[in-house]
Amino acid sequence: MSVPPAPPLILASRSPQRRAILEQLRIPHEVVLPTYEEQGDDPVEHAAGKARSVAGVAQERPVLGADTVVVCDGLVLGKPADAAEAEQMLETLGGKTHEVVSGLCLRTLAWEELHQETTRVTFRALTPRDIATYIATHEWRDRAGGYAIQGVGAALVERIEGDYLNVVGLPAAVLIRLLAARFSGIYGFG
């Protein structure tokens, strides 16, 4: 029996990592850049703001918004402004366990689901040379906490507890559960 294709969901994000995760999971989607301006450190609030900012173009299709921050010793680490700030972030994370916290908003005209997912990541002890070598890759640009676990940044990591794709940029396990529950098989899950 053939199943009609699912309507593409709207991804309210500028993140190429989030697009790549949806492609990896074979979830049809279209990107609409959000017009929401982030203020504060709440990733759930930011995810909702992004999704709500593009809801007008979605019509009947679901809209997905997401945001991610890194928290270490109570300090929220967003995206570094420059190499010096990225270096400070890596110095903070070296030899410690931190949390990657993502907010997710999935909404339609009829309902809205807000969720938060946390993954614990432990970095190995980092030498000044380790940090300088990583900074030279420029991989830290536009990355919460100043690193990309799916790239060279994997060499900084000693252990991870939780959803790996959450660290990459999208809490995939939460998203799949929501799609299965809300759309019973339309997106291939459930």
PDB file of C-alpha atoms in Angstrom:
ATOM      1  CA  MET A   1       0.000   0.000   0.000  1.00  0.00           C
ATOM      2  CA  SER A   2       1.448   3.366  -0.954  1.00  0.00           C
ATOM      3  CA  VAL A   3       1.274   6.286   1.430  1.00  0.00           C
ATOM      4  CA  PRO A   4       0.923   9.832   0.090  1.00  0.00           C
ATOM      5  CA  PRO A   5       3.981  11.998   0.761  1.00  0.00           C
ATOM      6  CA  ALA A   6       3.931  14.084   3.911  1.00  0.00           C
ATOM      7  CA  PRO A   7       3.595  17.826   3.430  1.00  0.00           C
ATOM      8  CA  PRO A   8       6.951  19.456   4.121  1.00  0.00           C
ATOM      9  CA  LEU A   9       7.143  20.961   7.546  1.00  0.00           C
ATOM     10  CA  ILE A  10       8.455  24.503   7.861  1.00  0.00           C
ATOM     11  CA  LEU A  11      11.845  24.800   9.557  1.00  0.00           C
ATOM     12  CA  ALA A  12      12.193  28.250  11.135  1.00  0.00           C
ATOM     13  CA  SER A  13      15.981  28.244  11.351  1.00  0.00           C
ATOM     14  CA  ARG A  14      19.151  29.542   9.728  1.00  0.00           C
ATOM     15  CA  SER A  15      21.086  26.480  10.919  1.00  0.00           C
ATOM     16  CA  PRO A  16      22.566  24.217   8.245  1.00  0.00           C
ATOM     17  CA  GLN A  17      22.983  21.554  10.953  1.00  0.00           C
ATOM     18  CA  ARG A  18      19.235  21.447  11.605  1.00  0.00           C
ATOM     19  CA  ARG A  19      18.539  21.121   7.885  1.00  0.00           C
ATOM     20  CA  ALA A  20      21.086  18.305   7.644  1.00  0.00           C
ATOM     21  CA  ILE A  21      19.485  16.427  10.562  1.00  0.00           C
ATOM     22  CA  LEU A  22      16.031  16.649   8.963  1.00  0.00           C
ATOM     23  CA  GLU A  23      17.512  15.411   5.673  1.00  0.00           C
ATOM     24  CA  GLN A  24      19.287  12.561   7.488  1.00  0.00           C
ATOM     25  CA  LEU A  25      15.959  11.547   9.064  1.00  0.00           C
ATOM     26  CA  ARG A  26      14.195  11.945   5.693  1.00  0.00           C
ATOM     27  CA  ILE A  27      11.716  14.437   7.108  1.00  0.00           C
ATOM     28  CA  PRO A  28      10.458  16.627   4.260  1.00  0.00           C
ATOM     29  CA  HIS A  29      10.917  20.297   5.053  1.00  0.00           C
ATOM     30  CA  GLU A  30      11.260  23.800   3.688  1.00  0.00           C
ATOM     31  CA  VAL A  31      13.315  26.511   5.343  1.00  0.00           C
ATOM     32  CA  VAL A  32      11.749  29.862   6.163  1.00  0.00           C
ATOM     33  CA  LEU A  33      14.129  32.238   7.900  1.00  0.00           C
ATOM     34  CA  PRO A  34      12.726  33.447  11.218  1.00  0.00           C
ATOM     35  CA  THR A  35      12.316  37.148  11.947  1.00  0.00           C
ATOM     36  CA  TYR A  36      12.538  36.680  15.716  1.00  0.00           C
ATOM     37  CA  GLU A  37      15.245  38.548  17.653  1.00  0.00           C
ATOM     38  CA  GLU A  38      16.717  36.518  20.499  1.00  0.00           C
ATOM     39  CA  GLN A  39      16.902  38.153  23.910  1.00  0.00           C
ATOM     40  CA  GLY A  40      17.975  36.334  27.033  1.00  0.00           C
ATOM     41  CA  ASP A  41      19.162  32.751  27.411  1.00  0.00           C
ATOM     42  CA  ASP A  42      16.004  30.605  27.292  1.00  0.00           C
ATOM     43  CA  PRO A  43      16.250  28.158  24.355  1.00  0.00           C
ATOM     44  CA  VAL A  44      12.566  27.148  24.653  1.00  0.00           C
ATOM     45  CA  GLU A  45      11.480  30.791  24.429  1.00  0.00           C
ATOM     46  CA  HIS A  46      13.753  31.285  21.407  1.00  0.00           C
ATOM     47  CA  ALA A  47      12.456  28.135  19.695  1.00  0.00           C
ATOM     48  CA  ALA A  48       8.870  29.311  20.178  1.00  0.00           C
ATOM     49  CA  GLY A  49       9.711  32.827  18.989  1.00  0.00           C
ATOM     50  CA  LYS A  50      11.318  31.504  15.820  1.00  0.00           C
ATOM     51  CA  ALA A  51       8.393  29.176  15.047  1.00  0.00           C
ATOM     52  CA  ARG A  52       5.772  31.827  15.758  1.00  0.00           C
ATOM     53  CA  SER A  53       7.586  34.382  13.582  1.00  0.00           C
ATOM     54  CA  VAL A  54       7.020  32.280  10.437  1.00  0.00           C
ATOM     55  CA  ALA A  55       3.636  30.754  11.298  1.00  0.00           C
ATOM     56  CA  GLY A  56       1.853  33.078   8.877  1.00  0.00           C
ATOM     57  CA  VAL A  57       3.406  31.392   5.827  1.00  0.00           C
ATOM     58  CA  ALA A  58       2.843  27.837   7.062  1.00  0.00           C
ATOM     59  CA  GLN A  59      -0.886  27.559   6.369  1.00  0.00           C
ATOM     60  CA  GLU A  60      -1.809  24.002   7.475  1.00  0.00           C
ATOM     61  CA  ARG A  61       1.767  22.727   7.691  1.00  0.00           C
ATOM     62  CA  PRO A  62       3.593  22.210  10.972  1.00  0.00           C
ATOM     63  CA  VAL A  63       6.319  24.683  11.910  1.00  0.00           C
ATOM     64  CA  LEU A  64       9.496  23.663  13.737  1.00  0.00           C
ATOM     65  CA  GLY A  65      11.625  26.080  15.739  1.00  0.00           C
ATOM     66  CA  ALA A  66      14.698  25.154  17.754  1.00  0.00           C
ATOM     67  CA  ASP A  67      17.456  26.836  19.722  1.00  0.00           C
ATOM     68  CA  THR A  68      20.470  25.523  21.608  1.00  0.00           C
ATOM     69  CA  VAL A  69      22.682  26.826  24.403  1.00  0.00           C
ATOM     70  CA  VAL A  70      25.587  25.351  26.338  1.00  0.00           C
ATOM     71  CA  VAL A  71      25.610  25.610  30.138  1.00  0.00           C
ATOM     72  CA  CYS A  72      28.773  25.037  32.185  1.00  0.00           C
ATOM     73  CA  ASP A  73      29.045  25.766  35.913  1.00  0.00           C
ATOM     74  CA  GLY A  74      25.873  27.859  35.710  1.00  0.00           C
ATOM     75  CA  LEU A  75      27.283  30.006  32.894  1.00  0.00           C
ATOM     76  CA  VAL A  76      25.309  30.084  29.628  1.00  0.00           C
ATOM     77  CA  LEU A  77      27.544  29.954  26.573  1.00  0.00           C
ATOM     78  CA  GLY A  78      25.932  31.072  23.336  1.00  0.00           C
ATOM     79  CA  LYS A  79      27.712  31.628  20.048  1.00  0.00           C
ATOM     80  CA  PRO A  80      31.134  33.263  20.398  1.00  0.00           C
ATOM     81  CA  ALA A  81      31.488  36.694  18.794  1.00  0.00           C
ATOM     82  CA  ASP A  82      35.108  36.136  17.824  1.00  0.00           C
ATOM     83  CA  ALA A  83      38.094  33.794  18.191  1.00  0.00           C
ATOM     84  CA  ALA A  84      39.066  35.226  21.580  1.00  0.00           C
ATOM     85  CA  GLU A  85      35.613  34.511  22.998  1.00  0.00           C
ATOM     86  CA  ALA A  86      35.651  31.013  21.471  1.00  0.00           C
ATOM     87  CA  GLU A  87      39.010  30.406  23.140  1.00  0.00           C
ATOM     88  CA  GLN A  88      37.597  31.507  26.512  1.00  0.00           C
ATOM     89  CA  MET A  89      34.643  29.163  26.077  1.00  0.00           C
ATOM     90  CA  LEU A  90      36.890  26.198  25.294  1.00  0.00           C
ATOM     91  CA  GLU A  91      39.071  27.018  28.308  1.00  0.00           C
ATOM     92  CA  THR A  92      35.893  26.995  30.432  1.00  0.00           C
ATOM     93  CA  LEU A  93      34.720  23.646  28.990  1.00  0.00           C
ATOM     94  CA  GLY A  94      38.077  21.842  29.102  1.00  0.00           C
ATOM     95  CA  GLY A  95      38.131  18.916  31.541  1.00  0.00           C
ATOM     96  CA  LYS A  96      34.531  19.493  32.615  1.00  0.00           C
ATOM     97  CA  THR A  97      31.035  18.200  32.000  1.00  0.00           C
ATOM     98  CA  HIS A  98      28.579  20.684  30.539  1.00  0.00           C
ATOM     99  CA  GLU A  99      24.996  20.570  29.378  1.00  0.00           C
ATOM    100  CA  VAL A 100      23.746  21.209  25.865  1.00  0.00           C
ATOM    101  CA  VAL A 101      20.188  22.449  26.305  1.00  0.00           C
ATOM    102  CA  SER A 102      17.856  22.750  23.324  1.00  0.00           C
ATOM    103  CA  GLY A 103      14.392  24.156  23.103  1.00  0.00           C
ATOM    104  CA  LEU A 104      11.986  22.794  20.513  1.00  0.00           C
ATOM    105  CA  CYS A 105       8.685  24.212  19.342  1.00  0.00           C
ATOM    106  CA  LEU A 106       6.424  22.272  16.987  1.00  0.00           C
ATOM    107  CA  ARG A 107       3.205  24.075  16.125  1.00  0.00           C
ATOM    108  CA  THR A 108       0.264  24.202  13.769  1.00  0.00           C
ATOM    109  CA  LEU A 109      -2.698  26.569  13.631  1.00  0.00           C
ATOM    110  CA  ALA A 110      -4.492  24.325  16.159  1.00  0.00           C
ATOM    111  CA  TRP A 111      -1.792  23.510  18.737  1.00  0.00           C
ATOM    112  CA  GLU A 112       1.728  24.187  19.962  1.00  0.00           C
ATOM    113  CA  GLU A 113       4.158  21.832  21.717  1.00  0.00           C
ATOM    114  CA  LEU A 114       7.143  23.214  23.657  1.00  0.00           C
ATOM    115  CA  HIS A 115       9.917  20.928  24.886  1.00  0.00           C
ATOM    116  CA  GLN A 116      13.402  21.089  26.335  1.00  0.00           C
ATOM    117  CA  GLU A 117      16.105  18.448  25.925  1.00  0.00           C
ATOM    118  CA  THR A 118      19.418  18.252  27.792  1.00  0.00           C
ATOM    119  CA  THR A 119      22.489  16.244  26.806  1.00  0.00           C
ATOM    120  CA  ARG A 120      25.561  16.046  29.037  1.00  0.00           C
ATOM    121  CA  VAL A 121      28.944  16.332  27.322  1.00  0.00           C
ATOM    122  CA  THR A 122      32.313  15.856  29.008  1.00  0.00           C
ATOM    123  CA  PHE A 123      35.407  17.411  27.442  1.00  0.00           C
ATOM    124  CA  ARG A 124      38.834  15.961  27.988  1.00  0.00           C
ATOM    125  CA  ALA A 125      41.406  18.256  29.586  1.00  0.00           C
ATOM    126  CA  LEU A 126      42.492  20.727  26.901  1.00  0.00           C
ATOM    127  CA  THR A 127      45.969  22.166  26.509  1.00  0.00           C
ATOM    128  CA  PRO A 128      46.570  25.641  25.096  1.00  0.00           C
ATOM    129  CA  ARG A 129      47.810  23.909  21.939  1.00  0.00           C
ATOM    130  CA  ASP A 130      44.571  21.869  21.668  1.00  0.00           C
ATOM    131  CA  ILE A 131      42.551  25.065  21.910  1.00  0.00           C
ATOM    132  CA  ALA A 132      44.710  27.007  19.424  1.00  0.00           C
ATOM    133  CA  THR A 133      44.550  24.129  16.934  1.00  0.00           C
ATOM    134  CA  TYR A 134      40.776  23.998  17.205  1.00  0.00           C
ATOM    135  CA  ILE A 135      40.351  27.778  16.948  1.00  0.00           C
ATOM    136  CA  ALA A 136      42.396  27.680  13.717  1.00  0.00           C
ATOM    137  CA  THR A 137      39.779  25.393  12.125  1.00  0.00           C
ATOM    138  CA  HIS A 138      37.154  28.207  12.369  1.00  0.00           C
ATOM    139  CA  GLU A 139      34.642  25.463  13.139  1.00  0.00           C
ATOM    140  CA  TRP A 140      33.662  27.359  16.305  1.00  0.00           C
ATOM    141  CA  ARG A 141      31.935  30.093  14.285  1.00  0.00           C
ATOM    142  CA  ASP A 142      28.187  30.310  14.818  1.00  0.00           C
ATOM    143  CA  ARG A 143      28.217  27.369  17.298  1.00  0.00           C
ATOM    144  CA  ALA A 144      26.794  27.435  20.814  1.00  0.00           C
ATOM    145  CA  GLY A 145      29.664  26.827  23.225  1.00  0.00           C
ATOM    146  CA  GLY A 146      32.185  27.446  20.455  1.00  0.00           C
ATOM    147  CA  TYR A 147      32.462  23.898  19.122  1.00  0.00           C
ATOM    148  CA  ALA A 148      30.909  21.460  16.651  1.00  0.00           C
ATOM    149  CA  ILE A 149      30.752  17.877  17.920  1.00  0.00           C
ATOM    150  CA  GLN A 150      30.060  16.537  14.408  1.00  0.00           C
ATOM    151  CA  GLY A 151      33.355  17.916  13.090  1.00  0.00           C
ATOM    152  CA  VAL A 152      36.886  18.287  14.395  1.00  0.00           C
ATOM    153  CA  GLY A 153      35.296  19.237  17.722  1.00  0.00           C
ATOM    154  CA  ALA A 154      34.656  15.529  18.314  1.00  0.00           C
ATOM    155  CA  ALA A 155      38.337  15.334  19.322  1.00  0.00           C
ATOM    156  CA  LEU A 156      37.569  17.567  22.324  1.00  0.00           C
ATOM    157  CA  VAL A 157      34.913  15.214  23.691  1.00  0.00           C
ATOM    158  CA  GLU A 158      35.575  12.427  26.163  1.00  0.00           C
ATOM    159  CA  ARG A 159      31.976  11.313  26.820  1.00  0.00           C
ATOM    160  CA  ILE A 160      28.379  12.124  25.911  1.00  0.00           C
ATOM    161  CA  GLU A 161      25.205  11.192  27.797  1.00  0.00           C
ATOM    162  CA  GLY A 162      21.979  11.633  25.862  1.00  0.00           C
ATOM    163  CA  ASP A 163      20.860  12.571  22.372  1.00  0.00           C
ATOM    164  CA  TYR A 164      23.911  13.134  20.138  1.00  0.00           C
ATOM    165  CA  LEU A 165      21.846  15.008  17.543  1.00  0.00           C
ATOM    166  CA  ASN A 166      20.766  17.405  20.283  1.00  0.00           C
ATOM    167  CA  VAL A 167      24.421  18.455  20.565  1.00  0.00           C
ATOM    168  CA  VAL A 168      24.615  18.853  16.781  1.00  0.00           C
ATOM    169  CA  GLY A 169      21.633  21.210  16.926  1.00  0.00           C
ATOM    170  CA  LEU A 170      18.246  19.487  17.006  1.00  0.00           C
ATOM    171  CA  PRO A 171      16.733  17.224  19.702  1.00  0.00           C
ATOM    172  CA  ALA A 172      15.800  14.543  17.185  1.00  0.00           C
ATOM    173  CA  ALA A 173      14.424  12.005  19.658  1.00  0.00           C
ATOM    174  CA  VAL A 174      11.914  14.579  20.953  1.00  0.00           C
ATOM    175  CA  LEU A 175      10.981  15.625  17.419  1.00  0.00           C
ATOM    176  CA  ILE A 176      10.397  12.046  16.272  1.00  0.00           C
ATOM    177  CA  ARG A 177       8.196  11.329  19.308  1.00  0.00           C
ATOM    178  CA  LEU A 178       6.132  14.442  18.570  1.00  0.00           C
ATOM    179  CA  LEU A 179       5.760  13.663  14.862  1.00  0.00           C
ATOM    180  CA  ALA A 180       4.709  10.091  15.676  1.00  0.00           C
ATOM    181  CA  ALA A 181       2.174  11.218  18.277  1.00  0.00           C
ATOM    182  CA  ARG A 182       0.717  14.167  16.388  1.00  0.00           C
ATOM    183  CA  PHE A 183       0.795  12.864  12.800  1.00  0.00           C
ATOM    184  CA  SER A 184       0.498   9.047  13.207  1.00  0.00           C
ATOM    185  CA  GLY A 185       2.815   7.828  10.492  1.00  0.00           C
ATOM    186  CA  ILE A 186       2.509  10.687   8.001  1.00  0.00           C
ATOM    187  CA  TYR A 187       6.177  11.596   8.508  1.00  0.00           C
ATOM    188  CA  GLY A 188       7.270   7.938   8.643  1.00  0.00           C
ATOM    189  CA  PHE A 189       7.214   7.589  12.430  1.00  0.00           C
ATOM    190  CA  GLY A 190       4.550   6.032  14.613  1.00  0.00           C
TER     191      GLY A 190
END
